[in-house]
Amino acid sequence: MSRVYIIVAIDRKRAIGFEGKLLFHLPDDMKRFKALTTGNTVIMGRKTFESLPKGALPNRRNIVLTKNPTAKYPEAEVFSSLEKAIENCKTDEKVFIIGGASVYEKALPLVDELCITEIDDFAPNADTFFPTLSTGEWIEKSREEHLADEKNHWTFAFVNYIRKK
Ligand SMILES: NC(=O)c1ccc[n+]([C@@H]2O[C@H](COP(=O)([O-])OP(=O)(O)OC[C@H]3O[C@@H](n4cnc5c(N)ncnc54)[C@H](OP(=O)(O)O)[C@@H]3O)[C@@H](O)[C@H]2O)c1
């Protein structure tokens, strides 16, 4: 099977979105997201795809999940289930699950590594949340702390977790 990762930015309450949009603008997180996913495959739910300002992400294989059998999106492939999408990826393909909440929920039991940007704040309004990780199931593999600065207005950490064997 291809190597599958979850990539997500969460706040202290695990919030990830509000009214179809992201909660925090962190240019350094955007840069890291781009660096990790470029040249690889991204899988996302239909609502996350529709929230992308310029449509499909460039220089990546874009896969959109929807139950709508007639859906078509420019520069993206459409699958009706996460399992079918992952089965369609080659063994040497690096696959990033990029949200939203419903897709993270489905993907969590299938992935071996989580790339989480942990933002040290609460969003005032949020309606979409990342699932709670089961205690003892994940081990912190690496942590890179970043202080707020003039471009990134929140303190955050890039934290990678791997599944406990
Ligand atoms: N903080 C972050 O890192 C991050 C990352 C991504 C997204 N977000 C935020 O999350 C929010 C969107 O998340 P969401 O949970 O509302 O929506 P979503 O997961 O992006 O999209 C949900 C839709 O995707 C399709 N879908 C999901 N799972 C499927 C499956 N297993 N098989 C087939 N189709 C499936 C369905 O589309 P149909 O209804 O067409 O069948 C479903 O209605 C936005 O606010 C966005 O900004 C945050």
Coordinates of N, CA, C and O and ligand atoms in Angstrom, one line a residue:
M1 N 0.8 -1.2 0.0 CA 0.0 0.0 0.0 C 0.9 1.3 0.0 O 2.0 1.2 0.5
S2 N 0.4 2.3 -0.6 CA 1.1 3.6 -0.6 C 1.2 4.1 0.9 O 0.4 3.7 1.7
R3 N 2.2 5.0 1.1 CA 2.4 5.6 2.4 C 1.3 6.7 2.5 O 1.3 7.6 1.7
V4 N 0.5 6.7 3.6 CA -0.6 7.6 3.7 C -0.4 8.4 5.0 O -0.2 7.9 6.1
Y5 N -0.5 9.7 4.8 CA -0.3 10.7 6.0 C -1.6 11.5 6.1 O -2.2 11.9 5.1
I6 N -1.8 12.0 7.3 CA -2.8 13.0 7.5 C -2.1 14.3 7.7 O -1.1 14.3 8.5
I7 N -2.5 15.4 7.1 CA -1.9 16.7 7.4 C -3.0 17.7 7.8 O -4.0 17.7 7.1
V8 N -2.9 18.4 8.9 CA -3.9 19.2 9.4 C -3.4 20.3 10.3 O -2.3 20.1 10.9
A9 N -4.1 21.4 10.4 CA -3.8 22.4 11.4 C -4.9 22.5 12.4 O -6.1 22.7 12.0
I10 N -4.6 22.4 13.7 CA -5.7 22.4 14.7 C -5.4 23.4 15.8 O -4.2 23.8 16.0
D11 N -6.5 23.9 16.4 CA -6.2 24.8 17.6 C -6.3 24.0 18.9 O -6.3 22.7 18.8
R12 N -6.3 24.7 20.0 CA -6.2 23.9 21.3 C -7.4 23.1 21.5 O -7.4 22.2 22.4
K13 N -8.6 23.4 20.8 CA -9.8 22.6 21.0 C -9.9 21.6 19.8 O -11.0 21.1 19.6
R14 N -8.9 21.5 19.0 CA -8.9 20.6 17.8 C -9.8 21.2 16.7 O -10.2 20.4 15.8
A15 N -10.1 22.5 16.8 CA -10.9 23.1 15.7 C -10.1 23.2 14.5 O -8.9 23.5 14.5
I16 N -10.8 23.0 13.3 CA -10.1 23.1 12.0 C -10.8 24.1 11.0 O -10.2 24.5 10.0
G17 N -12.0 24.4 11.3 CA -12.7 25.3 10.3 C -14.0 25.9 10.8 O -14.5 25.6 11.9
F18 N -14.4 26.9 10.1 CA -15.7 27.6 10.4 C -16.3 28.1 9.1 O -15.6 28.8 8.3
E19 N -17.5 27.8 8.9 CA -18.3 28.2 7.7 C -17.5 27.9 6.4 O -17.4 28.8 5.5
G20 N -16.9 26.7 6.3 CA -16.2 26.3 5.1 C -14.8 26.9 4.9 O -14.2 26.7 3.9
K21 N -14.3 27.6 5.9 CA -13.0 28.3 5.8 C -12.0 27.8 6.8 O -12.5 27.3 7.9
L22 N -10.7 28.0 6.6 CA -9.7 27.8 7.6 C -9.9 28.8 8.7 O -10.4 29.9 8.5
L23 N -9.3 28.5 9.9 CA -9.4 29.4 11.1 C -8.3 30.4 11.2 O -8.4 31.5 11.8
F24 N -7.1 30.0 10.8 CA -5.9 30.8 11.1 C -5.1 31.0 9.8 O -5.0 30.0 9.0
H25 N -4.5 32.2 9.6 CA -3.7 32.4 8.4 C -2.2 32.3 8.9 O -1.8 33.3 9.6
L26 N -1.5 31.3 8.6 CA -0.1 31.1 9.1 C 0.7 30.8 7.8 O 0.8 29.7 7.3
P27 N 1.4 31.9 7.3 CA 2.2 31.7 6.0 C 3.2 30.5 6.2 O 3.4 29.8 5.2
D28 N 3.8 30.4 7.3 CA 4.9 29.3 7.5 C 4.2 27.9 7.4 O 4.8 27.0 7.0
D29 N 3.0 27.8 7.9 CA 2.3 26.6 7.8 C 1.9 26.3 6.3 O 2.0 25.1 5.9
M30 N 1.5 27.3 5.6 CA 1.2 27.1 4.2 C 2.4 26.6 3.4 O 2.4 25.8 2.6
K31 N 3.6 27.2 3.8 CA 4.9 26.9 3.1 C 5.2 25.4 3.4 O 5.6 24.7 2.5
R32 N 5.0 25.0 4.6 CA 5.3 23.6 5.0 C 4.4 22.6 4.3 O 4.8 21.6 3.8
F33 N 3.1 23.0 4.2 CA 2.1 22.2 3.6 C 2.5 22.0 2.1 O 2.5 20.9 1.6
K34 N 2.9 23.1 1.5 CA 3.3 23.0 0.1 C 4.5 22.2 -0.1 O 4.6 21.3 -1.0
A35 N 5.5 22.4 0.8 CA 6.7 21.6 0.6 C 6.5 20.1 0.8 O 7.0 19.3 0.1
L36 N 5.6 19.7 1.7 CA 5.4 18.3 2.0 C 4.5 17.7 0.9 O 4.7 16.5 0.5
T37 N 3.6 18.4 0.4 CA 2.6 17.8 -0.5 C 3.0 17.9 -2.0 O 2.5 17.1 -2.8
T38 N 3.8 18.9 -2.4 CA 4.1 19.1 -3.8 C 4.8 17.8 -4.4 O 5.7 17.3 -3.7
G39 N 4.4 17.4 -5.5 CA 5.0 16.2 -6.2 C 4.3 15.0 -5.7 O 4.6 13.9 -6.2
N40 N 3.4 15.1 -4.8 CA 2.7 13.9 -4.2 C 1.2 14.0 -4.5 O 0.7 14.7 -5.3
T41 N 0.4 13.2 -3.8 CA -1.0 13.1 -4.0 C -1.7 13.6 -2.8 O -1.4 13.4 -1.6
V42 N -2.8 14.4 -3.0 CA -3.6 14.9 -1.9 C -5.0 14.4 -2.1 O -5.6 14.4 -3.2
I43 N -5.6 14.0 -1.0 CA -7.0 13.5 -1.0 C -7.8 14.4 -0.1 O -7.4 14.6 1.0
M44 N -9.0 14.8 -0.6 CA -9.8 15.8 0.2 C -11.3 15.5 -0.1 O -11.7 15.0 -1.1
G45 N -12.1 16.0 0.9 CA -13.5 16.0 0.7 C -14.0 17.1 -0.3 O -13.2 18.1 -0.5
R46 N -15.2 16.9 -0.8 CA -15.7 17.9 -1.8 C -15.7 19.3 -1.2 O -15.4 20.3 -1.9
K47 N -16.1 19.5 0.1 CA -16.2 20.8 0.6 C -14.8 21.5 0.7 O -14.7 22.7 0.5
T48 N -13.8 20.7 1.1 CA -12.5 21.3 1.2 C -12.0 21.7 -0.2 O -11.5 22.8 -0.4
F49 N -12.3 20.8 -1.2 CA -11.9 21.2 -2.6 C -12.6 22.5 -3.0 O -11.9 23.4 -3.5
E50 N -13.9 22.6 -2.7 CA -14.6 23.8 -3.1 C -14.1 25.1 -2.3 O -14.3 26.2 -2.8
S51 N -13.4 24.9 -1.2 CA -12.9 26.0 -0.4 C -11.5 26.5 -0.9 O -11.1 27.5 -0.5
L52 N -10.9 25.7 -1.9 CA -9.6 26.1 -2.4 C -9.8 27.4 -3.2 O -10.6 27.3 -4.2
P53 N -9.0 28.4 -3.0 CA -9.3 29.7 -3.7 C -9.0 29.6 -5.2 O -9.7 30.2 -6.0
K54 N -8.1 28.7 -5.6 CA -7.7 28.6 -7.1 C -8.0 27.2 -7.6 O -7.4 26.8 -8.6
G55 N -8.9 26.5 -7.0 CA -9.2 25.1 -7.4 C -8.1 24.2 -7.1 O -7.3 24.4 -6.1
A56 N -7.9 23.1 -8.0 CA -6.9 22.1 -7.7 C -5.5 22.6 -7.3 O -5.1 23.6 -7.9
L57 N -4.9 22.0 -6.4 CA -3.5 22.4 -6.0 C -2.5 22.1 -7.0 O -2.5 20.9 -7.5
P58 N -1.7 23.0 -7.5 CA -0.8 22.7 -8.6 C 0.3 21.8 -8.2 O 0.7 21.7 -7.0
N59 N 0.8 21.0 -9.2 CA 1.9 20.1 -9.1 C 1.7 19.0 -8.1 O 2.6 18.5 -7.4
R60 N 0.4 18.6 -7.9 CA 0.1 17.5 -7.1 C -1.0 16.7 -7.8 O -1.8 17.3 -8.5
R61 N -1.1 15.4 -7.5 CA -2.3 14.7 -8.0 C -3.4 15.0 -7.0 O -3.3 14.7 -5.8
N62 N -4.5 15.6 -7.5 CA -5.6 16.0 -6.6 C -6.7 15.0 -6.7 O -7.2 14.7 -7.8
I63 N -7.2 14.5 -5.6 CA -8.3 13.5 -5.6 C -9.4 14.1 -4.7 O -9.1 14.5 -3.5
V64 N -10.6 14.1 -5.2 CA -11.7 14.7 -4.5 C -12.7 13.6 -4.2 O -13.1 12.8 -5.1
L65 N -13.2 13.5 -2.9 CA -14.2 12.5 -2.6 C -15.6 13.1 -2.6 O -15.8 14.2 -2.0
T66 N -16.5 12.4 -3.2 CA -17.9 12.9 -3.2 C -18.8 11.6 -3.6 O -18.4 10.7 -4.2
K67 N -20.0 11.7 -3.0 CA -21.0 10.6 -3.4 C -21.7 11.0 -4.6 O -22.5 10.2 -5.1
N68 N -21.5 12.2 -5.1 CA -22.2 12.6 -6.3 C -21.6 11.9 -7.6 O -20.5 12.2 -8.0
P69 N -22.4 11.0 -8.2 CA -21.8 10.2 -9.3 C -21.5 11.1 -10.6 O -20.8 10.6 -11.4
T70 N -22.1 12.3 -10.7 CA -21.9 13.1 -11.9 C -20.9 14.2 -11.6 O -20.6 15.0 -12.6
A71 N -20.3 14.3 -10.4 CA -19.4 15.4 -10.1 C -18.1 15.3 -11.0 O -17.5 14.2 -11.2
K72 N -17.7 16.5 -11.5 CA -16.4 16.6 -12.3 C -15.8 17.9 -11.8 O -16.4 18.9 -11.6
Y73 N -14.4 17.8 -11.6 CA -13.7 19.0 -11.2 C -12.5 19.2 -12.0 O -11.8 18.2 -12.3
P74 N -12.2 20.4 -12.5 CA -11.0 20.6 -13.3 C -9.7 20.2 -12.6 O -9.6 20.5 -11.4
E75 N -8.8 19.5 -13.3 CA -7.5 19.1 -12.7 C -7.6 18.2 -11.5 O -6.6 18.2 -10.7
A76 N -8.7 17.6 -11.3 CA -8.8 16.7 -10.1 C -9.6 15.4 -10.5 O -10.4 15.4 -11.4
E77 N -9.2 14.3 -9.8 CA -9.9 13.0 -10.0 C -11.0 12.9 -9.0 O -10.8 13.4 -7.8
V78 N -12.0 12.2 -9.3 CA -13.1 12.1 -8.3 C -13.3 10.6 -8.0 O -13.3 9.7 -8.8
F79 N -13.4 10.3 -6.6 CA -13.7 9.0 -6.2 C -14.9 9.0 -5.2 O -15.1 10.0 -4.5
S80 N -15.6 7.9 -5.1 CA -16.8 7.8 -4.3 C -16.5 7.3 -2.9 O -17.4 7.3 -2.1
S81 N -15.3 6.9 -2.6 CA -15.0 6.5 -1.3 C -13.5 6.6 -1.0 O -12.7 6.6 -2.0
L82 N -13.1 6.8 0.2 CA -11.7 6.9 0.6 C -10.9 5.6 0.2 O -9.8 5.7 -0.3
E83 N -11.5 4.5 0.5 CA -10.9 3.2 0.3 C -10.6 3.1 -1.2 O -9.5 2.7 -1.6
K84 N -11.5 3.4 -2.1 CA -11.3 3.3 -3.6 C -10.2 4.3 -4.0 O -9.4 3.9 -4.8
A85 N -10.2 5.5 -3.4 CA -9.1 6.4 -3.8 C -7.8 5.9 -3.4 O -6.8 5.9 -4.2
I86 N -7.6 5.4 -2.2 CA -6.3 4.9 -1.7 C -5.9 3.7 -2.5 O -4.7 3.5 -2.9
E87 N -6.9 2.8 -2.8 CA -6.6 1.6 -3.7 C -6.0 2.0 -5.0 O -5.2 1.3 -5.6
N88 N -6.5 3.1 -5.5 CA -6.0 3.6 -6.8 C -4.6 4.2 -6.8 O -4.1 4.5 -7.9
C89 N -4.1 4.4 -5.7 CA -2.7 5.0 -5.6 C -1.7 3.9 -5.6 O -1.9 2.8 -5.1
K90 N -0.6 4.2 -6.3 CA 0.5 3.2 -6.4 C 1.3 3.1 -5.1 O 1.3 4.0 -4.3
T91 N 2.0 2.0 -5.0 CA 2.7 1.7 -3.8 C 3.8 2.7 -3.5 O 4.1 3.0 -2.3
D92 N 4.4 3.3 -4.6 CA 5.4 4.3 -4.3 C 4.9 5.7 -4.2 O 5.6 6.7 -4.1
E93 N 3.6 5.8 -4.2 CA 3.0 7.2 -4.1 C 2.8 7.6 -2.7 O 2.4 6.8 -1.8
K94 N 3.2 8.9 -2.4 CA 3.1 9.4 -1.0 C 1.7 10.2 -1.0 O 1.5 11.1 -1.9
V95 N 0.8 9.8 -0.1 CA -0.5 10.3 -0.2 C -0.8 11.1 1.1 O -0.6 10.6 2.2
F96 N -1.3 12.3 0.9 CA -1.7 13.2 2.1 C -3.2 13.4 2.1 O -3.8 13.8 1.1
I97 N -3.7 13.0 3.2 CA -5.2 13.3 3.5 C -5.2 14.7 4.0 O -4.7 15.0 5.1
I98 N -5.9 15.6 3.3 CA -5.8 17.1 3.6 C -7.2 17.6 4.1 O -7.3 18.8 4.2
G99 N -8.1 16.7 4.5 CA -9.3 17.2 5.2 C -10.5 17.1 4.2 O -10.4 16.6 3.1
G100 N -11.7 17.5 4.8 CA -11.9 18.1 6.1 C -12.2 17.0 7.1 O -11.8 15.9 7.0
A101 N -13.0 17.4 8.1 CA -13.3 16.6 9.3 C -13.8 15.2 8.9 O -13.3 14.2 9.5
S102 N -14.7 15.1 8.0 CA -15.3 13.8 7.7 C -14.3 12.9 7.1 O -14.3 11.7 7.3
V103 N -13.4 13.4 6.3 CA -12.3 12.6 5.7 C -11.3 12.2 6.7 O -10.8 11.1 6.7
Y104 N -10.9 13.1 7.6 CA -9.9 12.8 8.6 C -10.5 11.6 9.5 O -9.7 10.7 9.8
E105 N -11.7 11.7 9.8 CA -12.4 10.7 10.7 C -12.2 9.3 10.0 O -11.9 8.4 10.7
K106 N -12.6 9.2 8.7 CA -12.5 8.0 8.0 C -11.0 7.5 7.8 O -10.7 6.3 7.8
A107 N -10.1 8.5 7.7 CA -8.7 8.1 7.3 C -7.9 7.7 8.6 O -7.0 7.0 8.5
L108 N -8.3 8.2 9.7 CA -7.5 8.0 10.9 C -7.1 6.6 11.2 O -5.9 6.3 11.4
P109 N -8.0 5.6 11.1 CA -7.6 4.2 11.3 C -6.7 3.7 10.2 O -6.1 2.6 10.4
L110 N -6.6 4.3 9.1 CA -5.8 3.8 7.9 C -4.4 4.3 7.8 O -3.6 3.8 7.0
V111 N -4.1 5.4 8.5 CA -2.8 6.1 8.3 C -1.8 5.7 9.4 O -2.2 5.3 10.5
D112 N -0.5 5.9 9.1 CA 0.5 5.6 10.0 C 1.2 6.8 10.6 O 1.9 6.7 11.6
E113 N 0.9 8.0 10.0 CA 1.6 9.1 10.5 C 0.7 10.4 10.3 O 0.0 10.5 9.4
L114 N 0.8 11.2 11.3 CA 0.0 12.5 11.4 C 1.0 13.6 11.4 O 1.9 13.7 12.2
C115 N 0.8 14.6 10.5 CA 1.6 15.8 10.5 C 0.6 16.9 10.9 O -0.2 17.4 10.2
I116 N 0.7 17.3 12.2 CA -0.2 18.2 12.8 C 0.4 19.5 13.1 O 1.5 19.5 13.8
T117 N -0.2 20.6 12.7 CA 0.3 21.9 13.1 C -0.6 22.3 14.3 O -1.9 22.4 14.2
E118 N 0.0 22.4 15.5 CA -0.8 22.6 16.7 C -0.7 24.1 17.0 O 0.4 24.6 17.4
I119 N -1.8 24.8 16.9 CA -1.8 26.3 17.1 C -2.2 26.6 18.5 O -3.2 26.0 19.0
D120 N -1.4 27.4 19.2 CA -1.5 27.6 20.6 C -2.5 28.7 20.9 O -2.2 29.8 21.4
D121 N -3.8 28.5 20.5 CA -4.8 29.5 20.7 C -6.2 28.8 20.4 O -6.2 27.7 19.9
F122 N -7.3 29.5 20.8 CA -8.6 29.0 20.5 C -9.2 29.9 19.4 O -9.2 31.2 19.5
A123 N -9.8 29.3 18.4 CA -10.6 30.2 17.4 C -11.8 30.6 18.1 O -12.5 29.8 18.8
P124 N -12.2 31.9 17.9 CA -13.5 32.4 18.6 C -14.7 31.6 18.1 O -15.6 31.3 18.8
N125 N -14.7 31.3 16.8 CA -15.8 30.6 16.2 C -15.3 29.4 15.4 O -14.4 29.6 14.6
A126 N -15.9 28.2 15.7 CA -15.5 27.0 14.9 C -16.6 26.1 14.8 O -17.5 26.0 15.7
D127 N -16.8 25.4 13.7 CA -17.8 24.4 13.5 C -17.4 23.1 13.0 O -18.1 22.2 12.8
T128 N -16.0 23.0 12.8 CA -15.5 21.7 12.3 C -14.3 21.3 13.1 O -13.4 22.2 13.4
F129 N -14.2 20.1 13.5 CA -13.1 19.6 14.5 C -12.4 18.4 14.0 O -13.0 17.5 13.3
F130 N -11.2 18.3 14.3 CA -10.4 17.1 14.1 C -10.7 16.0 15.2 O -10.9 16.4 16.3
P131 N -10.8 14.8 14.8 CA -11.2 13.8 15.8 C -10.1 13.7 16.9 O -9.0 14.0 16.7
T132 N -10.6 13.3 18.1 CA -9.7 13.1 19.3 C -8.9 11.9 19.0 O -9.4 10.8 18.6
L133 N -7.6 11.9 19.3 CA -6.7 10.8 19.1 C -6.9 9.9 20.3 O -6.9 10.3 21.5
S134 N -7.0 8.5 20.1 CA -7.1 7.6 21.2 C -5.8 7.6 22.0 O -4.7 7.6 21.5
T135 N -6.0 7.6 23.3 CA -4.8 7.7 24.2 C -4.0 6.4 24.0 O -4.5 5.3 23.9
G136 N -2.7 6.6 23.9 CA -1.8 5.4 23.9 C -1.6 4.9 22.4 O -0.8 4.0 22.2
E137 N -2.4 5.4 21.5 CA -2.3 4.9 20.1 C -1.2 5.6 19.3 O -0.7 5.0 18.3
W138 N -0.8 6.8 19.7 CA 0.1 7.6 18.8 C 1.3 8.0 19.7 O 1.2 8.3 20.9
I139 N 2.5 8.0 19.1 CA 3.7 8.5 19.8 C 4.2 9.7 19.0 O 4.2 9.7 17.8
E140 N 4.6 10.7 19.8 CA 5.2 11.9 19.2 C 6.5 11.6 18.6 O 7.4 11.1 19.3
K141 N 6.7 11.8 17.3 CA 8.0 11.5 16.6 C 8.9 12.7 16.5 O 10.1 12.6 16.6
S142 N 8.3 13.9 16.3 CA 9.1 15.1 16.2 C 8.2 16.3 16.6 O 7.0 16.2 16.4
R143 N 8.9 17.3 17.1 CA 8.1 18.6 17.4 C 9.0 19.7 17.1 O 10.2 19.8 17.5
E144 N 8.5 20.7 16.4 CA 9.3 21.9 16.0 C 8.4 23.1 16.4 O 7.4 23.4 15.8
E145 N 8.9 23.8 17.4 CA 8.1 24.9 18.0 C 8.4 26.2 17.2 O 9.6 26.4 16.8
H146 N 7.4 27.0 17.0 CA 7.6 28.3 16.3 C 6.9 29.4 17.1 O 5.7 29.3 17.4
L147 N 7.6 30.5 17.4 CA 7.0 31.6 18.1 C 6.3 32.5 17.1 O 6.7 32.5 16.0
A148 N 5.3 33.2 17.6 CA 4.6 34.2 16.8 C 5.6 35.2 16.3 O 6.6 35.5 17.0
D149 N 5.4 35.7 15.1 CA 6.3 36.8 14.6 C 5.4 37.7 13.7 O 4.2 37.6 13.7
E150 N 6.0 38.7 13.0 CA 5.2 39.7 12.3 C 4.3 39.1 11.2 O 3.3 39.6 10.9
K151 N 4.8 37.9 10.7 CA 4.0 37.3 9.6 C 3.0 36.2 10.1 O 2.0 36.0 9.5
N152 N 3.5 35.5 11.1 CA 2.7 34.4 11.7 C 2.2 34.9 13.1 O 3.0 34.9 14.0
H153 N 1.0 35.2 13.2 CA 0.5 35.9 14.4 C 0.2 35.0 15.6 O -0.3 35.4 16.6
W154 N 0.5 33.7 15.4 CA 0.2 32.7 16.5 C 1.5 31.9 16.8 O 2.2 31.5 15.8
T155 N 1.7 31.5 18.0 CA 2.7 30.5 18.3 C 2.1 29.1 17.9 O 0.9 28.9 18.1
F156 N 3.0 28.3 17.3 CA 2.5 27.0 16.8 C 3.6 26.0 16.8 O 4.8 26.4 17.0
A157 N 3.3 24.7 16.7 CA 4.3 23.7 16.6 C 3.9 22.7 15.5 O 2.8 22.4 15.3
F158 N 5.0 22.3 14.7 CA 4.8 21.2 13.7 C 5.1 19.9 14.5 O 6.2 19.7 14.9
V159 N 4.0 19.1 14.7 CA 4.2 17.9 15.5 C 3.9 16.7 14.6 O 2.8 16.6 14.0
N160 N 4.8 15.7 14.5 CA 4.5 14.5 13.8 C 4.3 13.4 14.8 O 5.0 13.2 15.8
Y161 N 3.2 12.6 14.5 CA 2.9 11.4 15.4 C 2.9 10.2 14.5 O 2.5 10.2 13.4
I162 N 3.5 9.1 15.1 CA 3.4 7.8 14.4 C 2.6 6.8 15.3 O 2.5 6.9 16.5
R163 N 2.0 5.9 14.6 CA 1.1 4.9 15.3 C 2.0 4.0 16.1 O 3.0 3.5 15.6
K164 N 1.6 3.7 17.3 CA 2.3 2.8 18.2 C 2.2 1.4 17.7 O 1.1 1.0 17.3
K165 N 3.3 0.7 17.6 CA 3.2 -0.7 17.0 C 2.6 -1.6 18.0 O 2.8 -1.5 19.2
Ligands
LIG1 N1 -7.4 23.1 9.5 C1 -7.1 22.3 8.5 O1 -6.0 21.8 8.4 C2 -8.2 22.0 7.5 C3 -8.0 21.2 6.4 C4 -9.0 20.9 5.5 C5 -10.2 21.5 5.7 N2 -10.4 22.3 6.7 C6 -11.8 22.9 7.0 O2 -12.7 21.9 7.2 C7 -14.0 22.3 6.7 C8 -14.5 21.3 5.7 O3 -14.6 20.1 6.3 P1 -16.0 19.2 6.2 O4 -15.8 18.0 7.1 O5 -17.1 20.1 6.5 O6 -16.0 18.8 4.7 P2 -15.1 17.9 3.8 O7 -14.7 16.7 4.5 O8 -14.1 18.7 3.1 O9 -16.1 17.5 2.6 C9 -17.3 16.7 3.0 C10 -17.8 16.1 1.7 O10 -16.8 15.3 1.1 C11 -17.4 14.1 0.6 N3 -16.9 13.0 1.3 C12 -16.4 13.0 2.6 N4 -16.0 11.8 2.9 C13 -16.3 10.9 1.9 C14 -16.2 9.6 1.7 N5 -15.6 8.8 2.6 N6 -16.7 9.1 0.5 C15 -17.2 9.9 -0.4 N7 -17.4 11.2 -0.2 C16 -17.0 11.7 0.9 C17 -18.9 14.3 0.7 O11 -19.3 15.1 -0.5 P3 -20.7 15.0 -1.2 O12 -21.6 15.8 -0.2 O13 -20.5 15.8 -2.4 O14 -21.1 13.6 -1.3 C18 -19.0 15.2 1.9 O15 -20.2 16.0 2.0 C19 -13.7 23.7 6.1 O16 -14.0 24.7 7.1 C20 -12.3 23.7 5.8 O17 -11.7 25.0 5.7 C21 -9.5 22.6 7.6

